[in-house]
mmCIF file of C-alpha atoms and ligand atoms in Angstrom:
data_model
loop_
_atom_site.group_PDB
_atom_site.id
_atom_site.type_symbol
_atom_site.label_atom_id
_atom_site.label_comp_id
_atom_site.label_asym_id
_atom_site.label_seq_id
_atom_site.Cartn_x
_atom_site.Cartn_y
_atom_site.Cartn_z
ATOM 1 C CA MET A 1 46.181 -15.369 -2.193
ATOM 2 C CA MET A 2 43.419 -12.743 -1.995
ATOM 3 C CA ALA A 3 43.472 -12.280 -5.766
ATOM 4 C CA ILE A 4 43.127 -16.009 -6.343
ATOM 5 C CA TYR A 5 40.305 -16.168 -3.829
ATOM 6 C CA LYS A 6 38.540 -13.282 -5.546
ATOM 7 C CA ARG A 7 38.987 -14.809 -8.950
ATOM 8 C CA SER A 8 37.469 -18.030 -7.781
ATOM 9 C CA ILE A 9 34.435 -16.171 -6.410
ATOM 10 C CA ALA A 10 34.051 -14.396 -9.734
ATOM 11 C CA ALA A 11 34.293 -17.707 -11.570
ATOM 12 C CA LYS A 12 31.627 -19.223 -9.320
ATOM 13 C CA LEU A 13 29.305 -16.293 -9.883
ATOM 14 C CA VAL A 14 29.697 -16.488 -13.614
ATOM 15 C CA GLY A 15 28.908 -20.184 -13.201
ATOM 16 C CA VAL A 16 25.749 -19.436 -11.233
ATOM 17 C CA GLY A 17 24.727 -16.859 -13.821
ATOM 18 C CA SER A 18 25.160 -19.217 -16.750
ATOM 19 C CA ALA A 19 23.468 -22.099 -14.926
ATOM 20 C CA LEU A 20 20.474 -19.846 -14.360
ATOM 21 C CA ALA A 21 20.473 -18.782 -17.992
ATOM 22 C CA ILE A 22 20.640 -22.385 -19.238
ATOM 23 C CA TRP A 23 17.931 -23.491 -16.831
ATOM 24 C CA SER A 24 15.789 -20.644 -18.014
ATOM 25 C CA SER A 25 16.156 -21.563 -21.679
ATOM 26 C CA GLN A 26 15.522 -25.262 -20.966
ATOM 27 C CA ALA A 27 12.374 -24.393 -19.107
ATOM 28 C CA GLN A 28 11.364 -22.421 -22.175
ATOM 29 C CA ALA A 29 12.102 -25.351 -24.527
ATOM 30 C CA ALA A 30 10.021 -27.660 -22.321
ATOM 31 C CA ALA A 31 6.994 -25.394 -22.457
ATOM 32 C CA SER A 32 4.300 -26.574 -24.826
ATOM 33 C CA SER A 33 4.366 -23.426 -26.905
ATOM 34 C CA VAL A 34 7.047 -20.911 -27.738
ATOM 35 C CA LEU A 35 7.210 -17.216 -27.247
ATOM 36 C CA LYS A 36 5.277 -15.490 -30.053
ATOM 37 C CA PRO A 37 6.667 -12.332 -31.630
ATOM 38 C CA ASP A 38 3.483 -10.417 -30.777
ATOM 39 C CA ASP A 39 3.276 -11.616 -27.189
ATOM 40 C CA PHE A 40 4.614 -8.467 -25.586
ATOM 41 C CA VAL A 41 3.750 -9.527 -22.069
ATOM 42 C CA GLY A 42 5.693 -12.780 -22.636
ATOM 43 C CA ILE A 43 8.591 -10.798 -24.103
ATOM 44 C CA SER A 44 8.637 -8.582 -21.029
ATOM 45 C CA PHE A 45 8.786 -11.671 -18.798
ATOM 46 C CA TRP A 46 11.769 -12.901 -20.827
ATOM 47 C CA LEU A 47 13.666 -9.585 -20.860
ATOM 48 C CA ILE A 48 13.208 -9.039 -17.159
ATOM 49 C CA SER A 49 14.330 -12.596 -16.314
ATOM 50 C CA MET A 50 17.627 -11.858 -18.048
ATOM 51 C CA ALA A 51 18.028 -8.411 -16.498
ATOM 52 C CA LEU A 52 17.462 -9.970 -13.074
ATOM 53 C CA ILE A 53 20.191 -12.588 -13.642
ATOM 54 C CA ALA A 54 22.652 -9.917 -14.752
ATOM 55 C CA SER A 55 21.794 -7.715 -11.767
ATOM 56 C CA THR A 56 22.308 -10.605 -9.368
ATOM 57 C CA VAL A 57 25.809 -11.304 -10.654
ATOM 58 C CA PHE A 58 26.573 -7.578 -10.613
ATOM 59 C CA PHE A 59 25.459 -6.987 -7.004
ATOM 60 C CA PHE A 60 27.331 -10.022 -5.713
ATOM 61 C CA LEU A 61 30.559 -9.108 -7.508
ATOM 62 C CA GLU A 62 30.387 -5.475 -6.415
ATOM 63 C CA ARG A 63 30.467 -6.513 -2.756
ATOM 64 C CA ASP A 64 34.248 -6.580 -3.189
ATOM 65 C CA ARG A 65 34.315 -2.856 -3.845
ATOM 66 C CA VAL A 66 32.514 -1.571 -0.774
ATOM 67 C CA ALA A 67 33.350 -1.203 2.939
ATOM 68 C CA ALA A 68 32.421 -4.077 5.238
ATOM 69 C CA LYS A 69 29.322 -2.431 6.693
ATOM 70 C CA TRP A 70 27.728 -2.114 3.235
ATOM 71 C CA LYS A 71 28.317 -5.672 2.082
ATOM 72 C CA THR A 72 25.167 -7.107 3.627
ATOM 73 C CA SER A 73 23.052 -4.525 1.794
ATOM 74 C CA LEU A 74 24.513 -5.584 -1.547
ATOM 75 C CA THR A 75 24.029 -9.235 -0.648
ATOM 76 C CA VAL A 76 20.374 -8.576 0.101
ATOM 77 C CA SER A 77 19.941 -6.686 -3.203
ATOM 78 C CA GLY A 78 21.436 -9.651 -5.028
ATOM 79 C CA LEU A 79 19.154 -12.075 -3.186
ATOM 80 C CA VAL A 80 16.105 -10.028 -4.176
ATOM 81 C CA THR A 81 17.034 -10.147 -7.868
ATOM 82 C CA LEU A 82 18.041 -13.836 -7.654
ATOM 83 C CA ILE A 83 14.746 -14.903 -6.069
ATOM 84 C CA ALA A 84 12.824 -12.779 -8.557
ATOM 85 C CA ALA A 85 14.797 -14.225 -11.518
ATOM 86 C CA VAL A 86 13.805 -17.767 -10.561
ATOM 87 C CA HIS A 87 10.145 -16.764 -10.168
ATOM 88 C CA TYR A 88 10.232 -14.966 -13.509
ATOM 89 C CA PHE A 89 11.283 -18.206 -15.245
ATOM 90 C CA TYR A 90 8.226 -19.929 -13.822
ATOM 91 C CA MET A 91 5.904 -16.993 -14.433
ATOM 92 C CA ARG A 92 7.030 -16.754 -18.026
ATOM 93 C CA ASP A 93 6.293 -20.444 -18.534
ATOM 94 C CA VAL A 94 2.806 -20.141 -17.112
ATOM 95 C CA TRP A 95 2.080 -17.104 -19.262
ATOM 96 C CA VAL A 96 3.598 -18.414 -22.526
ATOM 97 C CA SER A 97 2.280 -21.958 -22.311
ATOM 98 C CA THR A 98 -1.204 -21.354 -20.838
ATOM 99 C CA GLY A 99 -1.887 -17.654 -21.416
ATOM 100 C CA SER A 100 -2.994 -17.273 -17.811
ATOM 101 C CA THR A 101 -1.792 -14.901 -15.117
ATOM 102 C CA PRO A 102 0.794 -16.469 -12.774
ATOM 103 C CA THR A 103 -0.772 -15.132 -9.570
ATOM 104 C CA VAL A 104 0.593 -17.768 -7.176
ATOM 105 C CA PHE A 105 4.200 -17.442 -8.346
ATOM 106 C CA ARG A 106 3.887 -13.657 -8.322
ATOM 107 C CA TYR A 107 2.754 -13.547 -4.719
ATOM 108 C CA ILE A 108 5.262 -16.146 -3.506
ATOM 109 C CA ASP A 109 7.943 -13.950 -5.046
ATOM 110 C CA TRP A 110 6.539 -10.802 -3.387
ATOM 111 C CA LEU A 111 6.142 -12.561 -0.064
ATOM 112 C CA ILE A 112 9.899 -13.182 -0.008
ATOM 113 C CA THR A 113 11.281 -10.154 -1.826
ATOM 114 C CA VAL A 114 9.191 -7.358 -0.271
ATOM 115 C CA PRO A 115 10.278 -8.247 3.295
ATOM 116 C CA LEU A 116 13.860 -8.387 1.986
ATOM 117 C CA LEU A 117 13.446 -4.864 0.618
ATOM 118 C CA MET A 118 12.148 -3.803 4.035
ATOM 119 C CA ILE A 119 15.281 -5.323 5.563
ATOM 120 C CA GLU A 120 17.265 -3.098 3.200
ATOM 121 C CA PHE A 121 15.730 0.000 4.748
ATOM 122 C CA TYR A 122 16.616 -1.242 8.148
ATOM 123 C CA LEU A 123 20.180 -2.100 7.092
ATOM 124 C CA ILE A 124 20.787 1.282 5.504
ATOM 125 C CA LEU A 125 19.820 2.973 8.753
ATOM 126 C CA SER A 126 21.683 0.429 10.877
ATOM 127 C CA ALA A 127 24.906 1.057 8.960
ATOM 128 C CA ILE A 128 24.833 4.528 10.523
ATOM 129 C CA THR A 129 23.024 4.336 13.827
ATOM 130 C CA LYS A 130 21.275 2.021 16.258
ATOM 131 C CA VAL A 131 17.718 1.290 15.148
ATOM 132 C CA PRO A 132 15.091 -0.259 17.453
ATOM 133 C CA ALA A 133 13.847 -3.639 16.218
ATOM 134 C CA GLY A 134 10.265 -2.346 16.514
ATOM 135 C CA VAL A 135 10.804 -0.291 13.354
ATOM 136 C CA PHE A 136 11.591 -3.433 11.449
ATOM 137 C CA TRP A 137 8.600 -5.367 12.788
ATOM 138 C CA ARG A 138 6.169 -2.556 12.050
ATOM 139 C CA LEU A 139 7.356 -2.394 8.437
ATOM 140 C CA MET A 140 6.938 -6.162 8.265
ATOM 141 C CA ILE A 141 3.363 -6.106 9.575
ATOM 142 C CA GLY A 142 2.398 -3.463 7.017
ATOM 143 C CA THR A 143 3.941 -5.599 4.268
ATOM 144 C CA ILE A 144 2.044 -8.719 5.266
ATOM 145 C CA VAL A 145 -1.330 -6.953 5.474
ATOM 146 C CA MET A 146 -0.687 -5.390 2.049
ATOM 147 C CA LEU A 147 0.225 -8.682 0.363
ATOM 148 C CA VAL A 148 -2.438 -10.828 2.017
ATOM 149 C CA GLY A 149 -5.056 -8.250 0.985
ATOM 150 C CA GLY A 150 -3.828 -8.343 -2.615
ATOM 151 C CA TYR A 151 -3.662 -12.123 -2.741
ATOM 152 C CA VAL A 152 -7.123 -12.856 -1.388
ATOM 153 C CA GLY A 153 -8.480 -10.441 -3.993
ATOM 154 C CA GLU A 154 -6.522 -11.761 -6.972
ATOM 155 C CA ALA A 155 -6.982 -15.433 -6.058
ATOM 156 C CA GLY A 156 -10.728 -14.976 -5.579
ATOM 157 C CA TYR A 157 -11.054 -15.602 -1.814
ATOM 158 C CA LEU A 158 -12.548 -12.167 -1.290
ATOM 159 C CA SER A 159 -14.244 -9.668 -3.619
ATOM 160 C CA VAL A 160 -11.733 -7.525 -5.431
ATOM 161 C CA TRP A 161 -12.727 -4.180 -3.867
ATOM 162 C CA PRO A 162 -12.595 -5.038 -0.138
ATOM 163 C CA ALA A 163 -9.343 -6.945 -0.735
ATOM 164 C CA PHE A 164 -7.928 -3.899 -2.500
ATOM 165 C CA ILE A 165 -8.832 -1.680 0.439
ATOM 166 C CA ILE A 166 -7.128 -4.037 2.928
ATOM 167 C CA GLY A 167 -3.989 -4.047 0.753
ATOM 168 C CA MET A 168 -4.034 -0.247 0.489
ATOM 169 C CA ALA A 169 -4.312 0.039 4.282
ATOM 170 C CA GLY A 170 -1.155 -2.088 4.734
ATOM 171 C CA TRP A 171 0.740 0.087 2.284
ATOM 172 C CA ALA A 172 -0.527 3.295 3.955
ATOM 173 C CA TYR A 173 0.838 2.012 7.252
ATOM 174 C CA ILE A 174 4.294 1.430 5.706
ATOM 175 C CA LEU A 175 4.258 4.973 4.288
ATOM 176 C CA TYR A 176 3.273 6.366 7.663
ATOM 177 C CA GLU A 177 6.196 4.585 9.338
ATOM 178 C CA ILE A 178 8.838 5.745 6.866
ATOM 179 C CA PHE A 179 7.597 9.349 6.578
ATOM 180 C CA LEU A 180 6.237 10.183 10.029
ATOM 181 C CA GLY A 181 7.135 7.256 12.264
ATOM 182 C CA GLU A 182 10.329 6.224 13.999
ATOM 183 C CA ALA A 183 12.244 5.160 10.870
ATOM 184 C CA GLY A 184 11.793 8.600 9.329
ATOM 185 C CA LYS A 185 12.845 10.379 12.514
ATOM 186 C CA ILE A 186 15.979 8.303 13.013
ATOM 187 C CA ASN A 187 17.045 9.081 9.481
ATOM 188 C CA ALA A 188 16.460 12.815 9.880
ATOM 189 C CA GLN A 189 18.370 12.931 13.173
ATOM 190 C CA SER A 190 21.420 10.757 12.706
ATOM 191 C CA ALA A 191 22.255 9.900 9.126
ATOM 192 C CA PRO A 192 25.027 11.660 7.123
ATOM 193 C CA PRO A 193 23.871 13.593 4.020
ATOM 194 C CA SER A 194 24.509 10.847 1.451
ATOM 195 C CA VAL A 195 22.584 8.311 3.506
ATOM 196 C CA GLN A 196 19.785 10.777 4.134
ATOM 197 C CA SER A 197 19.459 11.373 0.438
ATOM 198 C CA ALA A 198 19.504 7.645 -0.284
ATOM 199 C CA PHE A 199 16.876 7.121 2.402
ATOM 200 C CA LYS A 200 14.761 9.840 0.792
ATOM 201 C CA THR A 201 15.140 8.270 -2.628
ATOM 202 C CA MET A 202 14.190 4.890 -1.247
ATOM 203 C CA ARG A 203 11.212 6.505 0.402
ATOM 204 C CA TRP A 204 10.076 7.858 -2.959
ATOM 205 C CA ILE A 205 10.540 4.420 -4.447
ATOM 206 C CA VAL A 206 8.186 2.995 -1.829
ATOM 207 C CA THR A 207 5.713 5.809 -2.563
ATOM 208 C CA ILE A 208 5.872 6.281 -6.340
ATOM 209 C CA GLY A 209 7.512 3.005 -7.369
ATOM 210 C CA TRP A 210 5.211 0.886 -5.242
ATOM 211 C CA ALA A 211 2.140 2.885 -6.310
ATOM 212 C CA ILE A 212 2.505 1.219 -9.719
ATOM 213 C CA TYR A 213 1.347 -2.113 -8.214
ATOM 214 C CA PRO A 214 -2.099 -0.961 -7.056
ATOM 215 C CA VAL A 215 -2.446 0.705 -10.481
ATOM 216 C CA GLY A 216 -1.772 -2.733 -12.011
ATOM 217 C CA TYR A 217 -4.387 -4.296 -9.723
ATOM 218 C CA PHE A 218 -6.835 -1.561 -10.681
ATOM 219 C CA PHE A 219 -6.413 -2.162 -14.422
ATOM 220 C CA GLY A 220 -6.488 -5.902 -13.855
ATOM 221 C CA TYR A 221 -9.662 -6.180 -11.802
ATOM 222 C CA LEU A 222 -11.482 -2.921 -11.232
ATOM 223 C CA THR A 223 -12.144 -1.351 -14.643
ATOM 224 C CA GLY A 224 -14.628 -3.938 -15.904
ATOM 225 C CA SER A 225 -12.847 -4.306 -19.268
ATOM 226 C CA SER A 226 -12.437 -7.688 -21.022
ATOM 227 C CA PRO A 227 -10.436 -10.382 -19.156
ATOM 228 C CA ALA A 228 -7.843 -10.654 -21.957
ATOM 229 C CA SER A 229 -6.965 -6.985 -22.089
ATOM 230 C CA SER A 230 -7.101 -6.503 -18.341
ATOM 231 C CA MET A 231 -4.727 -9.448 -17.765
ATOM 232 C CA ASN A 232 -2.312 -8.035 -20.357
ATOM 233 C CA ALA A 233 -2.378 -4.712 -18.539
ATOM 234 C CA LEU A 234 -1.987 -6.297 -15.097
ATOM 235 C CA ASN A 235 1.074 -8.340 -16.053
ATOM 236 C CA ILE A 236 2.850 -5.673 -18.031
ATOM 237 C CA ILE A 237 2.339 -3.111 -15.243
ATOM 238 C CA TYR A 238 3.532 -5.498 -12.516
ATOM 239 C CA ASN A 239 6.568 -6.438 -14.637
ATOM 240 C CA LEU A 240 7.636 -2.844 -15.224
ATOM 241 C CA ALA A 241 7.137 -2.087 -11.552
ATOM 242 C CA ASP A 242 9.514 -4.934 -10.680
ATOM 243 C CA VAL A 243 12.276 -3.481 -12.881
ATOM 244 C CA LEU A 244 12.083 -0.256 -10.945
ATOM 245 C CA ASN A 245 11.594 -1.678 -7.488
ATOM 246 C CA LYS A 246 14.048 -4.550 -7.615
ATOM 247 C CA ILE A 247 16.796 -3.551 -10.050
ATOM 248 C CA ALA A 248 16.741 0.263 -9.729
ATOM 249 C CA PHE A 249 16.283 0.041 -5.964
ATOM 250 C CA GLY A 250 19.362 -2.207 -5.742
ATOM 251 C CA LEU A 251 21.341 0.218 -7.902
ATOM 252 C CA ILE A 252 20.525 3.112 -5.584
ATOM 253 C CA ILE A 253 21.866 1.162 -2.630
ATOM 254 C CA TRP A 254 24.934 0.173 -4.639
ATOM 255 C CA GLN A 255 25.524 3.836 -5.496
ATOM 256 C CA VAL A 256 25.384 4.966 -1.848
ATOM 257 C CA ALA A 257 27.547 2.060 -0.723
ATOM 258 C CA VAL A 258 30.246 2.920 -3.279
ATOM 259 C CA THR A 259 30.124 6.671 -2.536
ATOM 260 C CA GLU A 260 30.245 6.174 1.224
ATOM 261 C CA SER A 261 33.043 3.586 1.017
ATOM 262 C CA GLU A 262 35.180 5.766 -1.219
ATOM 263 C CA SER A 263 34.764 8.898 0.901
ATOM 264 C CA ALA A 264 35.540 6.893 4.078
ATOM 265 C CA ALA A 265 38.720 5.544 2.407
ATOM 266 C CA LYS A 266 39.922 9.108 1.703
ATOM 267 C CA HIS A 267 39.741 10.099 5.380
HETATM 268 C C1 LIG B 301 9.558 -6.809 -5.770
HETATM 269 C C2 LIG B 301 8.174 -6.665 -5.550
HETATM 270 C C3 LIG B 301 7.569 -5.587 -4.959
HETATM 271 C C4 LIG B 301 8.325 -4.391 -4.490
HETATM 272 C C5 LIG B 301 6.138 -5.656 -4.821
HETATM 273 C C6 LIG B 301 5.374 -4.727 -4.254
HETATM 274 C C7 LIG B 301 3.970 -4.873 -4.214
HETATM 275 C C8 LIG B 301 3.082 -3.926 -3.790
HETATM 276 C C9 LIG B 301 3.531 -2.586 -3.297
HETATM 277 C C10 LIG B 301 1.671 -4.246 -3.860
HETATM 278 C C11 LIG B 301 0.689 -3.413 -3.493
HETATM 279 C C12 LIG B 301 -0.772 -3.644 -3.526
HETATM 280 C C13 LIG B 301 -1.577 -2.675 -2.926
HETATM 281 C C14 LIG B 301 -0.997 -1.432 -2.325
HETATM 282 C C15 LIG B 301 -3.065 -2.779 -2.856
HETATM 283 C C16 LIG B 301 -3.552 -4.195 -3.061
HETATM 284 C C17 LIG B 301 -2.934 -4.822 -4.216
HETATM 285 C C18 LIG B 301 -1.406 -4.889 -4.166
HETATM 286 C C19 LIG B 301 -1.003 -6.138 -3.393
HETATM 287 C C20 LIG B 301 -0.976 -5.028 -5.627
#
């Protein structure tokens, strides 16, 4: 019974994966121009779309392998890559068919996926200990300030420098909370070693991995170089940052979930 049930879930997931892949290639065919061999930014949009689909199927299927308390974390990782995959199809179309930067799609994607990544932090800690909801809301406020700052700058509602500073302030607040605030303290006090090390790794992802985005913004808007080359730099930097922060971040959680589940099963 269980085996049949599991097989049918696997079959559905493979179905979802191929539907996404077909949709993605149809969207490509409908675009007025095709991907050019020297359009490296467009190629990166394409490659990452596919990697995001594969990661989604992987995270969802791997839920079967881990203990109950880790399943939600893997679900959330899969949702992050699924939502990003869909946005990448649209972003790729905008880029390939018009040559312009898909700012709106980018920020809609971030507005959904960054809070989901914040939920991941909260879940990792909650799998081990009781965490006050205030931690979660403070991380959320920092996220919103950071993204609104970035958007008003990139979309032209505010000059690029002040907008950048607002965005940086939101990010600084998130870093404060996870290093020196309550989230950091809870982790140091109550989490077992493997979770502590995962929490530390995730913390470095939010520091080093997330730092790539303001670098992208900087090269996109603040160097004064030509619009064409700065938009190439902006998109390629944001795209690489997403590989690290969405796929690699999910893999770290997957790794902890598997390790913790297997060691719990031995006891
Ligand atoms: C999956 C997408 C992720 C993890 C996106 C993260 C985005 C950021 C960390 C953006 C940060 C920015 C600043 C810190 C300054 C202002 C400009 C932003 C929005 C690019």
